[in-house]
Tab-separated table of C-alpha atoms in Angstrom:
chain	number	residue	atom	x	y	z
J	27	MET	CA	29.061	-0.228	13.415
J	28	ALA	CA	28.111	-2.793	12.076
J	29	LYS	CA	25.352	-4.702	13.366
J	30	SER	CA	25.683	-7.844	15.084
J	31	TYR	CA	24.395	-11.956	13.581
J	32	PHE	CA	22.877	-11.605	17.227
J	33	GLU	CA	21.422	-8.653	17.525
J	34	VAL	CA	17.177	-8.252	17.831
J	35	ASN	CA	15.579	-5.296	15.961
J	36	GLU	CA	13.788	-3.695	18.470
J	37	GLN	CA	10.830	-2.374	16.240
J	38	GLU	CA	10.144	-6.206	14.873
J	39	ASN	CA	11.297	-7.903	17.801
J	40	ILE	CA	13.525	-10.978	15.923
J	41	PRO	CA	16.683	-11.475	14.809
J	42	ALA	CA	18.273	-8.588	12.930
J	43	LYS	CA	19.417	-10.161	9.864
J	44	LEU	CA	15.986	-11.053	9.066
J	45	ALA	CA	14.503	-7.841	9.303
J	46	ARG	CA	17.438	-6.469	7.338
J	47	LEU	CA	16.451	-9.327	4.726
J	48	LEU	CA	12.363	-8.324	4.745
J	49	GLU	CA	13.800	-4.963	3.880
J	50	VAL	CA	15.201	-5.533	0.987
J	51	PHE	CA	12.572	-7.654	-0.107
J	52	ARG	CA	10.572	-4.703	0.836
J	53	ALA	CA	12.361	-2.530	-2.077
J	54	ILE	CA	11.822	-5.320	-5.030
J	55	ARG	CA	9.194	-3.709	-6.930
J	56	ASP	CA	9.622	-5.458	-10.380
J	57	PRO	CA	8.204	-9.130	-9.666
J	58	ALA	CA	10.742	-10.174	-12.008
J	59	ASP	CA	13.635	-8.802	-9.995
J	60	ARG	CA	12.090	-10.677	-7.187
J	61	ILE	CA	11.725	-14.206	-9.119
J	62	MET	CA	15.442	-13.664	-10.016
J	63	THR	CA	17.079	-13.198	-5.926
J	64	LEU	CA	14.414	-16.126	-4.546
J	65	ILE	CA	16.130	-18.884	-7.960
J	66	ALA	CA	19.181	-17.422	-6.634
J	67	PHE	CA	19.056	-18.368	-3.109
J	68	ALA	CA	16.502	-21.691	-3.957
J	69	GLY	CA	20.261	-22.387	-5.972
J	70	GLN	CA	22.199	-22.073	-2.341
J	71	TYR	CA	19.943	-25.388	-0.849
J	72	LEU	CA	21.846	-28.108	0.472
J	73	ASP	CA	20.694	-30.936	2.289
J	74	PRO	CA	21.130	-31.431	5.640
J	75	PRO	CA	24.611	-32.677	6.807
J	76	ALA	CA	24.497	-37.070	7.264
J	77	SER	CA	25.552	-36.232	11.166
J	78	VAL	CA	21.860	-33.905	11.405
J	79	ALA	CA	19.963	-36.545	9.314
J	80	GLN	CA	20.221	-39.338	7.104
J	81	ARG	CA	17.006	-41.231	5.456
J	82	PRO	CA	14.676	-42.503	5.895
J	83	PHE	CA	13.812	-38.981	7.851
J	84	PRO	CA	11.357	-39.649	11.061
J	85	ALA	CA	7.768	-38.148	10.693
J	86	ALA	CA	8.087	-36.611	13.703
J	87	ASN	CA	10.360	-34.153	11.428
J	88	ARG	CA	8.270	-33.361	8.493
J	89	ILE	CA	6.808	-30.395	8.867
J	90	ARG	CA	2.760	-30.483	9.606
J	91	GLY	CA	0.686	-28.018	7.092
J	92	ALA	CA	3.440	-28.326	4.132
J	93	ARG	CA	1.676	-30.230	1.605
J	94	ASP	CA	5.301	-31.027	0.241
J	95	PRO	CA	7.426	-33.210	2.472
J	96	ILE	CA	9.198	-31.045	3.602
J	97	TYR	CA	11.885	-31.409	7.254
J	98	LEU	CA	13.127	-29.299	9.866
J	99	TRP	CA	15.848	-30.173	12.326
J	100	ALA	CA	16.908	-27.678	15.091
J	101	ILE	CA	19.515	-29.242	16.664
J	102	PRO	CA	21.307	-26.623	19.794
J	103	ASP	CA	25.144	-24.756	18.978
J	104	GLU	CA	27.500	-23.453	21.876
J	105	GLU	CA	24.778	-20.998	22.729
J	106	LYS	CA	22.057	-22.817	23.514
J	107	ASN	CA	20.508	-21.542	20.578
J	108	LEU	CA	19.491	-23.244	17.910
J	109	ARG	CA	20.809	-23.905	14.526
J	110	TYR	CA	18.466	-25.347	11.913
J	111	TYR	CA	18.114	-27.763	9.153
J	112	PHE	CA	15.432	-28.684	6.259
J	113	CYS	CA	15.388	-31.064	3.820
J	114	VAL	CA	12.901	-30.322	0.653
J	115	GLU	CA	12.003	-33.507	-0.965
J	116	HIS	CA	9.978	-31.746	-3.644
J	117	ALA	CA	12.516	-31.805	-6.833
J	118	ASP	CA	10.377	-28.585	-8.412
J	119	GLY	CA	10.189	-26.977	-4.780
J	120	ILE	CA	11.618	-23.377	-5.551
J	121	SER	CA	9.873	-21.451	-2.860
J	122	THR	CA	10.596	-23.812	-0.548
J	123	ARG	CA	13.653	-24.433	-0.924
J	124	ALA	CA	14.770	-20.120	-0.818
J	125	LEU	CA	12.882	-19.999	1.989
J	126	ALA	CA	14.811	-23.287	3.484
J	127	VAL	CA	17.763	-20.944	2.741
J	128	ILE	CA	16.244	-18.384	4.143
J	129	LEU	CA	15.414	-19.485	7.812
J	130	GLN	CA	18.227	-21.267	8.764
J	131	GLU	CA	20.586	-17.917	7.533
J	132	THR	CA	19.165	-15.515	9.112
J	133	LEU	CA	17.740	-17.749	11.763
J	134	SER	CA	19.899	-20.416	12.385
J	135	GLY	CA	21.913	-19.441	15.806
J	136	ALA	CA	19.535	-16.185	16.600
J	137	PRO	CA	18.373	-15.595	20.411
J	138	LEU	CA	15.335	-17.809	21.261
J	139	ASN	CA	12.901	-15.306	22.365
J	140	ALA	CA	13.225	-13.403	19.389
J	141	VAL	CA	12.643	-15.909	16.220
J	142	SER	CA	9.903	-17.158	18.331
J	143	ASN	CA	8.276	-13.585	17.399
J	144	VAL	CA	8.846	-14.393	13.700
J	145	SER	CA	5.342	-14.017	12.255
J	146	PRO	CA	3.870	-16.667	9.158
J	147	SER	CA	3.334	-13.020	7.951
J	148	ILE	CA	6.569	-12.708	6.458
J	149	VAL	CA	6.030	-14.746	3.273
J	150	ASP	CA	4.043	-12.661	1.975
J	151	THR	CA	7.170	-10.022	2.675
J	152	ILE	CA	9.126	-12.616	1.280
J	153	PHE	CA	7.370	-13.846	-1.964
J	154	GLY	CA	4.605	-10.973	-3.039
J	155	VAL	CA	1.023	-11.595	-3.988
J	156	GLU	CA	2.419	-13.981	-6.994
J	157	LEU	CA	2.253	-16.875	-4.563
J	158	SER	CA	-0.821	-19.322	-4.900
J	159	ALA	CA	-3.111	-19.756	-1.518
J	160	GLU	CA	-1.766	-23.174	-1.706
J	161	ARG	CA	1.946	-22.763	-1.863
J	162	ARG	CA	2.109	-20.276	0.516
J	163	GLU	CA	0.174	-22.558	3.418
J	164	THR	CA	3.380	-24.383	2.972
J	165	LEU	CA	5.637	-22.215	3.440
J	166	ARG	CA	3.333	-20.517	6.414
J	167	ALA	CA	3.895	-24.053	8.089
J	168	MET	CA	8.213	-23.678	6.812
J	169	VAL	CA	7.614	-20.598	9.657
J	170	GLU	CA	5.630	-21.199	11.818
J	171	ALA	CA	7.637	-24.956	12.581
J	172	VAL	CA	10.712	-23.016	13.013
J	173	ARG	CA	8.795	-20.330	15.055
J	174	ASP	CA	7.028	-22.567	17.219
J	175	THR	CA	10.211	-24.195	18.516
J	176	ALA	CA	11.970	-22.382	19.208
J	177	ARG	CA	9.679	-21.036	21.279
J	178	ARG	CA	9.046	-24.523	23.098
J	179	ARG	CA	12.877	-23.991	23.633
J	180	TRP	CA	12.932	-20.730	24.973
J	181	GLU	CA	10.435	-21.755	27.189
J	182	THR	CA	12.093	-24.459	28.358
J	183	THR	CA	15.449	-22.574	28.938
J	184	GLN	CA	12.813	-20.117	31.219
J	185	LYS	CA	11.890	-22.338	33.356
J	186	MET	CA	15.134	-24.343	33.216
J	187	HIS	CA	16.321	-21.244	34.946
J	188	LEU	CA	13.579	-19.785	37.265
J	189	ASN	CA	14.015	-23.584	39.025
């Protein structure tokens, strides 16, 4: 039976779609294959639709801790989960664009409690050890921004259910 998009990987308690993609990256041994895979993801990057964000972007949406100007929007969907949108302003930001696509595709619409369990260590799994410390810091900040946004939303919804 095919796994649901919204399933949670019970072992890691993260969205199943992300867990499956991490397994793909764990299986990549050749750095050239990893780079080509990441370039393919980066090639899918699109700025957020005008209905979500328009320039100039609010400073509140800029990801703290990222060296490059990267912005995040988290929009509630019909299920009260979040859809994530990124804007990467760095023209040569292949790694940041690749991660933006990966996070958007694997975490948008996923259960908030599972997204709030995603660790910044996924950056190491996805990108390997070839990254500079500065680039790794920026990518980890992107993951932390999504995780923390989901966590705040999850905690808010839990408080609303208790009242």
